[in-house]
mmCIF file of C-alpha atoms in Angstrom:
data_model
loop_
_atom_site.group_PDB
_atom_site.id
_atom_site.type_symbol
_atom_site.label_atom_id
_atom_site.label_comp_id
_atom_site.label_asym_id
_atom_site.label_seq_id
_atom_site.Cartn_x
_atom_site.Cartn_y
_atom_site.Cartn_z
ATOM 1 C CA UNK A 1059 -6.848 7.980 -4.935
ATOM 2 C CA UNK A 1060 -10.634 7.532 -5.323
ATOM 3 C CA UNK A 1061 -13.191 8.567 -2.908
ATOM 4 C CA UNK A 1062 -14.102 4.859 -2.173
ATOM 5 C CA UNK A 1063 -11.998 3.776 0.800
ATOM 6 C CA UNK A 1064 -9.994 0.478 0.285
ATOM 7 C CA UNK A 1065 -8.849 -1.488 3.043
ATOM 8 C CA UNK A 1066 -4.639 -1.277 2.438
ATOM 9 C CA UNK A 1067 -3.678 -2.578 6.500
ATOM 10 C CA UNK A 1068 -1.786 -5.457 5.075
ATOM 11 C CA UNK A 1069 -0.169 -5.704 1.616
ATOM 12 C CA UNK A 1070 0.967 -9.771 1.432
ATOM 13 C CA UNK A 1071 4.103 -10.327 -1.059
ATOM 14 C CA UNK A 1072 3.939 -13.699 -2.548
ATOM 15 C CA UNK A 1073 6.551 -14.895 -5.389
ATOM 16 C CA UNK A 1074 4.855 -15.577 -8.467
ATOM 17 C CA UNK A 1075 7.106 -18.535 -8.588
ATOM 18 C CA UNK A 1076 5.575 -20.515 -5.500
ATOM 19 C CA UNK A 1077 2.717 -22.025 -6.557
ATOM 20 C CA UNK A 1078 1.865 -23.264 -3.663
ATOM 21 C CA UNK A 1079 2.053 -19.817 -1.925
ATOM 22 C CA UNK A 1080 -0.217 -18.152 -4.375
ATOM 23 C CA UNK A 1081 -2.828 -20.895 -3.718
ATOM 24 C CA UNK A 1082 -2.520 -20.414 0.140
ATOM 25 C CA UNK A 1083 -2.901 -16.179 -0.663
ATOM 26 C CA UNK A 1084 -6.493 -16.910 -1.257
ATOM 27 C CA UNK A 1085 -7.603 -17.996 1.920
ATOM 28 C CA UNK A 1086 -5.484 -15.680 3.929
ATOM 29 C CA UNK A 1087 -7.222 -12.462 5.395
ATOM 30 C CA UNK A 1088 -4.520 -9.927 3.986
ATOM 31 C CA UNK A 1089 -6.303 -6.740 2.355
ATOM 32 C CA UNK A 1090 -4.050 -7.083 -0.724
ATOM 33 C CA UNK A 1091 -1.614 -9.838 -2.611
ATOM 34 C CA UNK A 1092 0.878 -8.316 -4.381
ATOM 35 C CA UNK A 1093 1.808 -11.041 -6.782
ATOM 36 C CA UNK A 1094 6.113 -10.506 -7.146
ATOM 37 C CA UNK A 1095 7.488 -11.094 -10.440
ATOM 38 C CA UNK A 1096 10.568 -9.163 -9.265
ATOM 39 C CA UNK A 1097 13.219 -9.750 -6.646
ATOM 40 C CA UNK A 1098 11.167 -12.830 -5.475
ATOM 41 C CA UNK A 1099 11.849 -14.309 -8.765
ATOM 42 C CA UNK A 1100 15.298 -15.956 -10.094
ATOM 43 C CA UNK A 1101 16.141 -15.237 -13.654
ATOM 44 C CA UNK A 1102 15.895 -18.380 -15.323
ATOM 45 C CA UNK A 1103 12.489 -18.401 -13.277
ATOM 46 C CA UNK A 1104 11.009 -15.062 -14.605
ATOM 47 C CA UNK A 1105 9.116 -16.867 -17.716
ATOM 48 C CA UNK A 1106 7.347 -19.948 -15.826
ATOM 49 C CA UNK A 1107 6.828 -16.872 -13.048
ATOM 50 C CA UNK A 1108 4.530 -15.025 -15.357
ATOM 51 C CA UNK A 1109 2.207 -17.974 -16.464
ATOM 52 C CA UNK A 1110 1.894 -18.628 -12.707
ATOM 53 C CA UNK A 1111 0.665 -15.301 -12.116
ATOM 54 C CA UNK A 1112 -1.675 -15.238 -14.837
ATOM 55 C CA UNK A 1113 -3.127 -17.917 -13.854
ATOM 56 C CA UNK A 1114 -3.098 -16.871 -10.518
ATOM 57 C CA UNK A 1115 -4.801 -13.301 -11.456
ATOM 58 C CA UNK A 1116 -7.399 -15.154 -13.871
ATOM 59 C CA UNK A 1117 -8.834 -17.078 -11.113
ATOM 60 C CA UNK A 1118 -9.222 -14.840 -8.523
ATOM 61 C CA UNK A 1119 -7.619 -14.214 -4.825
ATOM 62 C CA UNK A 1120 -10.307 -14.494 -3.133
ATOM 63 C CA UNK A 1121 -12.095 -10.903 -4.160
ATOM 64 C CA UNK A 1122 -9.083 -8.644 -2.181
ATOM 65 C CA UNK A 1123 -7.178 -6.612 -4.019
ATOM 66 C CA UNK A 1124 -4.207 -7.733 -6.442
ATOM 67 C CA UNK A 1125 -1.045 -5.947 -8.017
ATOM 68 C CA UNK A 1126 1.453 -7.849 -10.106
ATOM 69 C CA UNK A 1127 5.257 -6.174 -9.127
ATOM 70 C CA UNK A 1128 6.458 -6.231 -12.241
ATOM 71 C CA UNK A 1129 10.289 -6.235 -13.434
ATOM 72 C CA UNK A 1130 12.071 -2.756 -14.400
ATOM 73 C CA UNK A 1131 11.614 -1.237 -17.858
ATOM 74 C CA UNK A 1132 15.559 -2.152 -18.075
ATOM 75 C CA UNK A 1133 15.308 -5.457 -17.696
ATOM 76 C CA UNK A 1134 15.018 -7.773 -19.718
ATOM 77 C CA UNK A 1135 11.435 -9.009 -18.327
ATOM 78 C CA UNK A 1136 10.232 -5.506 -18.314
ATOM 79 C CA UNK A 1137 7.864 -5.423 -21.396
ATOM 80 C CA UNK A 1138 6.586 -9.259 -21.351
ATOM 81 C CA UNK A 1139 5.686 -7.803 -17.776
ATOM 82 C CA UNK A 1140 3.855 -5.332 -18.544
ATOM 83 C CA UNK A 1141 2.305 -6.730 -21.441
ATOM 84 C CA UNK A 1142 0.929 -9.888 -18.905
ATOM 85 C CA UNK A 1143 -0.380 -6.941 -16.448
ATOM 86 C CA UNK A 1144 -2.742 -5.182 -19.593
ATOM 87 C CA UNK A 1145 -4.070 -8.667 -20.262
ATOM 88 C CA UNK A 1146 -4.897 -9.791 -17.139
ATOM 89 C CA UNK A 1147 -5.394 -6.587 -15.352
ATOM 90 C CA UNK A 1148 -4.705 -6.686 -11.720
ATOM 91 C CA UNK A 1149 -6.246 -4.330 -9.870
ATOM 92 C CA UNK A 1150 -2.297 -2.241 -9.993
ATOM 93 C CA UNK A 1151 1.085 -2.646 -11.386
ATOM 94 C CA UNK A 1152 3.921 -2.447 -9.360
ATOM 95 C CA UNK A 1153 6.610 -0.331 -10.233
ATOM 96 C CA UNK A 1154 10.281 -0.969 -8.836
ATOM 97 C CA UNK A 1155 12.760 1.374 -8.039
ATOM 98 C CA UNK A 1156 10.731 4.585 -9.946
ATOM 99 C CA UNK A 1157 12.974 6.984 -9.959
ATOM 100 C CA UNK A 1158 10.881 10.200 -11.593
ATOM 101 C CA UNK A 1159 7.788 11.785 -12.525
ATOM 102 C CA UNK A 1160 8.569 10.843 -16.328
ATOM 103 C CA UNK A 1161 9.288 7.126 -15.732
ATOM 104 C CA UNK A 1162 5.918 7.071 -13.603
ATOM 105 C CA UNK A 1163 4.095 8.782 -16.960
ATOM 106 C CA UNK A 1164 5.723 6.531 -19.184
ATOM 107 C CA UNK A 1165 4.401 3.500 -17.409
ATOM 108 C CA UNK A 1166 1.188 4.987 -17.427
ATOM 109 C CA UNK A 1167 1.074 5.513 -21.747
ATOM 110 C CA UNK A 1168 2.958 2.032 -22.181
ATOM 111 C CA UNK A 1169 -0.386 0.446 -19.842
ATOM 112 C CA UNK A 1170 -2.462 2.699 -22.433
ATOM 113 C CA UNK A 1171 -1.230 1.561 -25.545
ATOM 114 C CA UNK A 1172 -1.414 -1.883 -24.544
ATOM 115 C CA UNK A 1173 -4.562 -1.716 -23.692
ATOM 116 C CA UNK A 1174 -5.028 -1.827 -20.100
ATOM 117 C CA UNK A 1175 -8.408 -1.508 -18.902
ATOM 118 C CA UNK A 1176 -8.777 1.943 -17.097
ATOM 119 C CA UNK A 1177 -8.945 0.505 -13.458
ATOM 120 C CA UNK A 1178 -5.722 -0.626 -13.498
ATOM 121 C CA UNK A 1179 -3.505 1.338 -11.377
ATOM 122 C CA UNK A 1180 -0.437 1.965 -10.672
ATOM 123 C CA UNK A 1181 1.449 1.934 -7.706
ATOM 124 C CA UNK A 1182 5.477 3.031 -7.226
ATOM 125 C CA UNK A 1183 7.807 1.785 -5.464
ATOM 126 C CA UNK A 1184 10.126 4.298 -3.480
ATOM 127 C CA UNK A 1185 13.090 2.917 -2.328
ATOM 128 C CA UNK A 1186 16.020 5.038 -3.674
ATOM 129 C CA UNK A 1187 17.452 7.888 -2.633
ATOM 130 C CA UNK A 1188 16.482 9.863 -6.043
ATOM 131 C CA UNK A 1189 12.806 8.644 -5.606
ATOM 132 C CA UNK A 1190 12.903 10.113 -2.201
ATOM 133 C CA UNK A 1191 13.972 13.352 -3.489
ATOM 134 C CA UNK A 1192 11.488 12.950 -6.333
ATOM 135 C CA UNK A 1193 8.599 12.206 -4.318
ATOM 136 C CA UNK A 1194 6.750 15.262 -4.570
ATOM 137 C CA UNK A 1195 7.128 15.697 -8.227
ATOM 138 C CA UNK A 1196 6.038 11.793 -8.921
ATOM 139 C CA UNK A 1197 3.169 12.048 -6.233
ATOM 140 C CA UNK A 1198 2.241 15.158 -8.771
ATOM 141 C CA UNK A 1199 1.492 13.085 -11.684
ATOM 142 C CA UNK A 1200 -1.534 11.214 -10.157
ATOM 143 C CA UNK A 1201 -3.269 14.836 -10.327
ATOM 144 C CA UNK A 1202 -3.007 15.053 -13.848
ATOM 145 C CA UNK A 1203 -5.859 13.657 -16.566
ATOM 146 C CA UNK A 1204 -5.877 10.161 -16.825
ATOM 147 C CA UNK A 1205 -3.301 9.112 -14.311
ATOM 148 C CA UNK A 1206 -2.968 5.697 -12.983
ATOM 149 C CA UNK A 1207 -0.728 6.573 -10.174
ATOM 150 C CA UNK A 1208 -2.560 5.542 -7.000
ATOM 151 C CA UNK A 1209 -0.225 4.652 -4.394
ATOM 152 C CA UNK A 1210 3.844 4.768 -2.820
ATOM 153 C CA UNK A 1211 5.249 1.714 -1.472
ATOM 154 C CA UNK A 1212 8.315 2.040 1.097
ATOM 155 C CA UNK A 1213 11.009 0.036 0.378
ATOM 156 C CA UNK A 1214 13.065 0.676 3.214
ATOM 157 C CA UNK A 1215 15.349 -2.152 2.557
ATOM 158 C CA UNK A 1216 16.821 -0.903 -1.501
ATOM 159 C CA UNK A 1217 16.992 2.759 0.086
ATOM 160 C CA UNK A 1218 19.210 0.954 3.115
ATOM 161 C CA UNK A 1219 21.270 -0.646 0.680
ATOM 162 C CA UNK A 1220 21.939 2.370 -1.882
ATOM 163 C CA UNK A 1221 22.685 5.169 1.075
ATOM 164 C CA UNK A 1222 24.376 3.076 3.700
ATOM 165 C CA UNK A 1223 22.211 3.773 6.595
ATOM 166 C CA UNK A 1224 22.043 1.301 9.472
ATOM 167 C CA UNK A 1225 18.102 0.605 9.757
ATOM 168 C CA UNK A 1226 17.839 -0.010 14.040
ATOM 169 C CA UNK A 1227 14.918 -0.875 16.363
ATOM 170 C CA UNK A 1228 12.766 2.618 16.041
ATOM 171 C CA UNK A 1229 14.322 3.370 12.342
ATOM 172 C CA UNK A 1230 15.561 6.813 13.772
ATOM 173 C CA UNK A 1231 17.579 7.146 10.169
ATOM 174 C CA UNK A 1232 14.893 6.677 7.865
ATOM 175 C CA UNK A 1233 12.081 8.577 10.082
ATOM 176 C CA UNK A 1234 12.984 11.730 7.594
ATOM 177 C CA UNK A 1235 12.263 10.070 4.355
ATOM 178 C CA UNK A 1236 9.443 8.048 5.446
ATOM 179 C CA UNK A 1237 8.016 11.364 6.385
ATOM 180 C CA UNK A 1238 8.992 13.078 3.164
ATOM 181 C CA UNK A 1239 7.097 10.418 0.708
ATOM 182 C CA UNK A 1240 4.282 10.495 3.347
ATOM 183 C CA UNK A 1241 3.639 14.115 2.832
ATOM 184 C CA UNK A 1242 4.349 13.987 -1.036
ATOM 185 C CA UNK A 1243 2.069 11.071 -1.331
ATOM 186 C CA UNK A 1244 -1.337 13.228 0.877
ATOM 187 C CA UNK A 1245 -0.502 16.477 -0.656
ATOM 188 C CA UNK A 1246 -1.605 14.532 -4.253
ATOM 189 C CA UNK A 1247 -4.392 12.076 -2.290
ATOM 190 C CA UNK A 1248 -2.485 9.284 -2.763
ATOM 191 C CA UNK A 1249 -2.241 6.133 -0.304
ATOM 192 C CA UNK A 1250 1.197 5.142 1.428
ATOM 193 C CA UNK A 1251 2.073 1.593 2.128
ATOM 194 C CA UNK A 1252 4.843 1.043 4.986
ATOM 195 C CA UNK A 1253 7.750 -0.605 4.393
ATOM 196 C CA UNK A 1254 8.368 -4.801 5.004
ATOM 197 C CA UNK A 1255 9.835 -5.662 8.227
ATOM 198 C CA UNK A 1256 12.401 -8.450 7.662
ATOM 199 C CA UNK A 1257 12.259 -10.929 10.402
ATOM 200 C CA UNK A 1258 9.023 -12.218 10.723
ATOM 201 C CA UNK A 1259 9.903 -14.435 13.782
ATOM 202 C CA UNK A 1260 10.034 -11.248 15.396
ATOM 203 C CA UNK A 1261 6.563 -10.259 16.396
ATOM 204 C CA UNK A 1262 7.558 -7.546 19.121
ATOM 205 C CA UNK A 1263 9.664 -5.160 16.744
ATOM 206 C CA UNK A 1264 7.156 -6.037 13.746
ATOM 207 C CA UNK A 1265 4.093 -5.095 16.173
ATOM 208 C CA UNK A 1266 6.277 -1.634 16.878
ATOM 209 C CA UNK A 1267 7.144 -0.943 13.857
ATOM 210 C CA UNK A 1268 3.478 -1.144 12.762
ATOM 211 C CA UNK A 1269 2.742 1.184 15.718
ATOM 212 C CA UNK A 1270 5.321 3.801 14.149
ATOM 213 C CA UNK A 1271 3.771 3.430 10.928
ATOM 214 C CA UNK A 1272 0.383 3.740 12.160
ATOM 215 C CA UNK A 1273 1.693 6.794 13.742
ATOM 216 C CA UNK A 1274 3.322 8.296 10.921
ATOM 217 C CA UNK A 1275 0.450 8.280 9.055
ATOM 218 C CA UNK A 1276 0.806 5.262 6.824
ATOM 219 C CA UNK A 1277 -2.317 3.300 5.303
ATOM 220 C CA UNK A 1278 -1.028 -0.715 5.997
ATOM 221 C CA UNK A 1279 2.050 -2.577 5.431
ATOM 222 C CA UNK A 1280 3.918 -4.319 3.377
ATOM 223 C CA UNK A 1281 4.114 -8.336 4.115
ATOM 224 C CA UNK A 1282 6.794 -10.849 3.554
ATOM 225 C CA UNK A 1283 5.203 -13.490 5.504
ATOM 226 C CA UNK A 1284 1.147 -14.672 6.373
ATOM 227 C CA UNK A 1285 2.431 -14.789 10.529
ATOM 228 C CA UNK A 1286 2.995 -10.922 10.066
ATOM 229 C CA UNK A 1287 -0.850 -10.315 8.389
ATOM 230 C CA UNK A 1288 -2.820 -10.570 11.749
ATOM 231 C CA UNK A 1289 -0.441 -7.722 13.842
ATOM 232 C CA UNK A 1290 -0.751 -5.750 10.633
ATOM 233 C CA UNK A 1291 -4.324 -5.812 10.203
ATOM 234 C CA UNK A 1292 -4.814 -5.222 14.130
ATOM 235 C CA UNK A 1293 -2.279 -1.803 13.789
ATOM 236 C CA UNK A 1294 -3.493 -0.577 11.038
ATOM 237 C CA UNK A 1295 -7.243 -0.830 11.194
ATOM 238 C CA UNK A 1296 -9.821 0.444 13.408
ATOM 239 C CA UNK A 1297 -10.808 -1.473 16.768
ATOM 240 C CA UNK A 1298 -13.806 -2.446 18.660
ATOM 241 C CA UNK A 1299 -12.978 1.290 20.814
ATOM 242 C CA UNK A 1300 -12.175 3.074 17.872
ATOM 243 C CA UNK A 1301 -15.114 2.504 16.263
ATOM 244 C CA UNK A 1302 -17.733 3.268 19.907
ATOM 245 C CA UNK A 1303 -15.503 6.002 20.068
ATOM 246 C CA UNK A 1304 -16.249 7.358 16.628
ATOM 247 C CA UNK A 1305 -19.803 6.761 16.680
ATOM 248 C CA UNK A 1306 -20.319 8.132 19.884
ATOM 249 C CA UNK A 1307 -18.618 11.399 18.777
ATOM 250 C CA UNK A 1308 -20.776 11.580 15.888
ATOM 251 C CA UNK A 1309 -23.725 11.298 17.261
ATOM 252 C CA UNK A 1310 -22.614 13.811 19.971
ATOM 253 C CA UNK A 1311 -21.792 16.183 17.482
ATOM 254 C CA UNK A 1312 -25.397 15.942 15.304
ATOM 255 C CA UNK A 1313 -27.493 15.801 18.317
ATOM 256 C CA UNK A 1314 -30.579 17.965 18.378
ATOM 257 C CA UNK A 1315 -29.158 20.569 21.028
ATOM 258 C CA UNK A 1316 -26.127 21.440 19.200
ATOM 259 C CA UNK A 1317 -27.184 22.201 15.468
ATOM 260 C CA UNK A 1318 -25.668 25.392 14.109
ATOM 261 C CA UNK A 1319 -22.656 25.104 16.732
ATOM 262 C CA UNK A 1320 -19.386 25.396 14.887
ATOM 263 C CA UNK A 1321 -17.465 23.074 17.895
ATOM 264 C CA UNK A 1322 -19.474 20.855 20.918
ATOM 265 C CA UNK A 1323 -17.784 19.172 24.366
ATOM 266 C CA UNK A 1324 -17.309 15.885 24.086
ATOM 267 C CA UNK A 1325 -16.091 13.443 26.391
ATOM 268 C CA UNK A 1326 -13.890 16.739 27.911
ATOM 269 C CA UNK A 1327 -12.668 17.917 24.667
ATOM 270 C CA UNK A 1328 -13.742 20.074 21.871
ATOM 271 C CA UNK A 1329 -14.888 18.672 18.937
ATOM 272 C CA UNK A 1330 -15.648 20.173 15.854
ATOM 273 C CA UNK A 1331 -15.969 19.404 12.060
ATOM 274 C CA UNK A 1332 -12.681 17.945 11.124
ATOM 275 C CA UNK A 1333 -13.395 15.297 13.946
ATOM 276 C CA UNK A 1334 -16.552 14.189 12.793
ATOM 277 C CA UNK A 1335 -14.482 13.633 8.662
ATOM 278 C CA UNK A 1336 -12.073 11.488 10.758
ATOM 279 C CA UNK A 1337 -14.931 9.588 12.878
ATOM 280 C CA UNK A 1338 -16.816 9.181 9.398
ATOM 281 C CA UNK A 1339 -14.046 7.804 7.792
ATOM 282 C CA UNK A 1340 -12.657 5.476 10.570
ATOM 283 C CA UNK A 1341 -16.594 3.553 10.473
ATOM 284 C CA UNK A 1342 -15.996 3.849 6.514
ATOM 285 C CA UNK A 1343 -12.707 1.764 7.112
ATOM 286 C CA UNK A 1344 -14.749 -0.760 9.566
ATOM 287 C CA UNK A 1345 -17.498 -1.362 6.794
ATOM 288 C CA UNK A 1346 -15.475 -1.547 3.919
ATOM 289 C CA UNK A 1347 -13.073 -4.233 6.191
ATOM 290 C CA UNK A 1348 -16.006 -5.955 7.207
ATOM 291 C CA UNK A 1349 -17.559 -6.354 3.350
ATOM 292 C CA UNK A 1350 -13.614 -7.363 2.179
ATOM 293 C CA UNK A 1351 -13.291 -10.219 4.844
ATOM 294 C CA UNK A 1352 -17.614 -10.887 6.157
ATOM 295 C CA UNK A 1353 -19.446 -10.396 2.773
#
């Protein structure tokens, strides 16, 4: 992940097959589209799908950022995919179901040789209980020269299916694996996207579940729906307090009286450098929200 912090609170998935819906993404005040070319998309759909989203990518989303989910490598859309992504270049591509360091590399060279521009990233998809596994050894990749690999997407409800676990208020089964691609994904510096929350009538559990994801660590979520966008945004980014808070710390910390002091009182607690990187970064956050959505 680069040094330049992008806001990531709310990932929006819209099917490249609704027009309509991709129109609406550009007025909404997600941080990210993701533009879905994959399960969103029936199969005698796939080929109209792809013009959409070309078009769609050509023209703009209103300036947030944009990945195009593309279709596996074993599909049959796979390489007109891919081949739409390196000639439109969306900020990333999208990778289903990867399943292993190798398949992440390969993704990478195929982007290469078809001449996708360097920017374009690429995010995974974890949502299988080999890419769980795997997680360390794909997060790996994005350390080595010329990697794409940016970012791990939950995708709680594929990993559900494959291993049988019953996914309840709280997600007490899954709180192990979430965990597992978290670490994987900060030990290489990459961002982690939470998983979708299914019903998006329910705005308690999706407001709780952001809270656990918050918690956990997680950079945003992933969006089925533009009702869920607002509760995301709120969970996931910094607040009016956060932000006094962090300020106030800082300038505690810099203050005249305590230069050369390794660790200063503040507000009845010790404070020392590692709080001031988090304080720094959480008014980065604010300021790079506030030029996304107030520029």
């Amino acid at each position: 992940m680069t040094a330049t912090i992008r806001p990531r609170r709310s990932l929006l998935f819209v099917p490249a097959s609704n027009v309509r819906a991709l129109e609406k993404a550009r007025g909404l005040p997600s941080d990210a589209v993701i533009i879905d070319l994959e399960d969103a998309v029936a199969p005698a759909a796939k080929e109209a799908a792809r013009e959409q989203a070309r078009a769609a990518i050509a023209q703009g989303l209103g300036g947030r950022e944009v990945a195009l989910r593309v279709n596996g490598a074993d599909t049959p859309w796979g390489a007109d995919d891919l081949a739409l992504a390196a000639s439109v270049a969306p900020d990333a591509v999208l990778v289903p179901k990867a399943a292993s360091a190798e398949a992440v590399r390969d993704i990478g060279r195929r982007l290469d040789a078809l001449g996708a521009p360097a920017r374009v990233q690429v995010w995974a998809m974890i949502e299988t209980a080999r890419a769980v596994l795997d997680a360390d050894a794909m997060a790996r990749t994005a350390l080595e020269p010329a990697s794409r690999l940016a970012l791990f997407v939950i995708g709680a409800n594929d990993l559900a299916r494959e291993t049988g676990v019953r996914v309840r208020a709280g997600r007490a089964a899954l709180l192990p694996w979430l965990q597992q691609v978290l670490l994987a994904a900060r030990a290489s510096g990459l961002a982690a996207i939470d998983s979708v929350y299914n019903d998006f009538s329910d705005t308690a559990g999706f407001a709780a579940e952001c809270a656990q994801g918050r918690d956990l660590g997680f950079d945003g979520k992933s969006l089925i729906h533009p009702a869920q966008i607002a509760a995301a945004n709120a969970a996931f980014g910094p607040g009016a307090d956060d932000i006094a808070e962090a300020r106030a710390l800082i300038a505690a910390f810099t203050a005249p009286e305590n230069a050369g002091k390794g660790a200063v009182s503040f507000e009845g607690r010790m404070i020392e450098d590692l709080h001031v990187a988090i304080a720094r970064r959480t008014l980065a956050l604010a300021d790079a929200i506030a030029a996304l959505h107030h520029p």
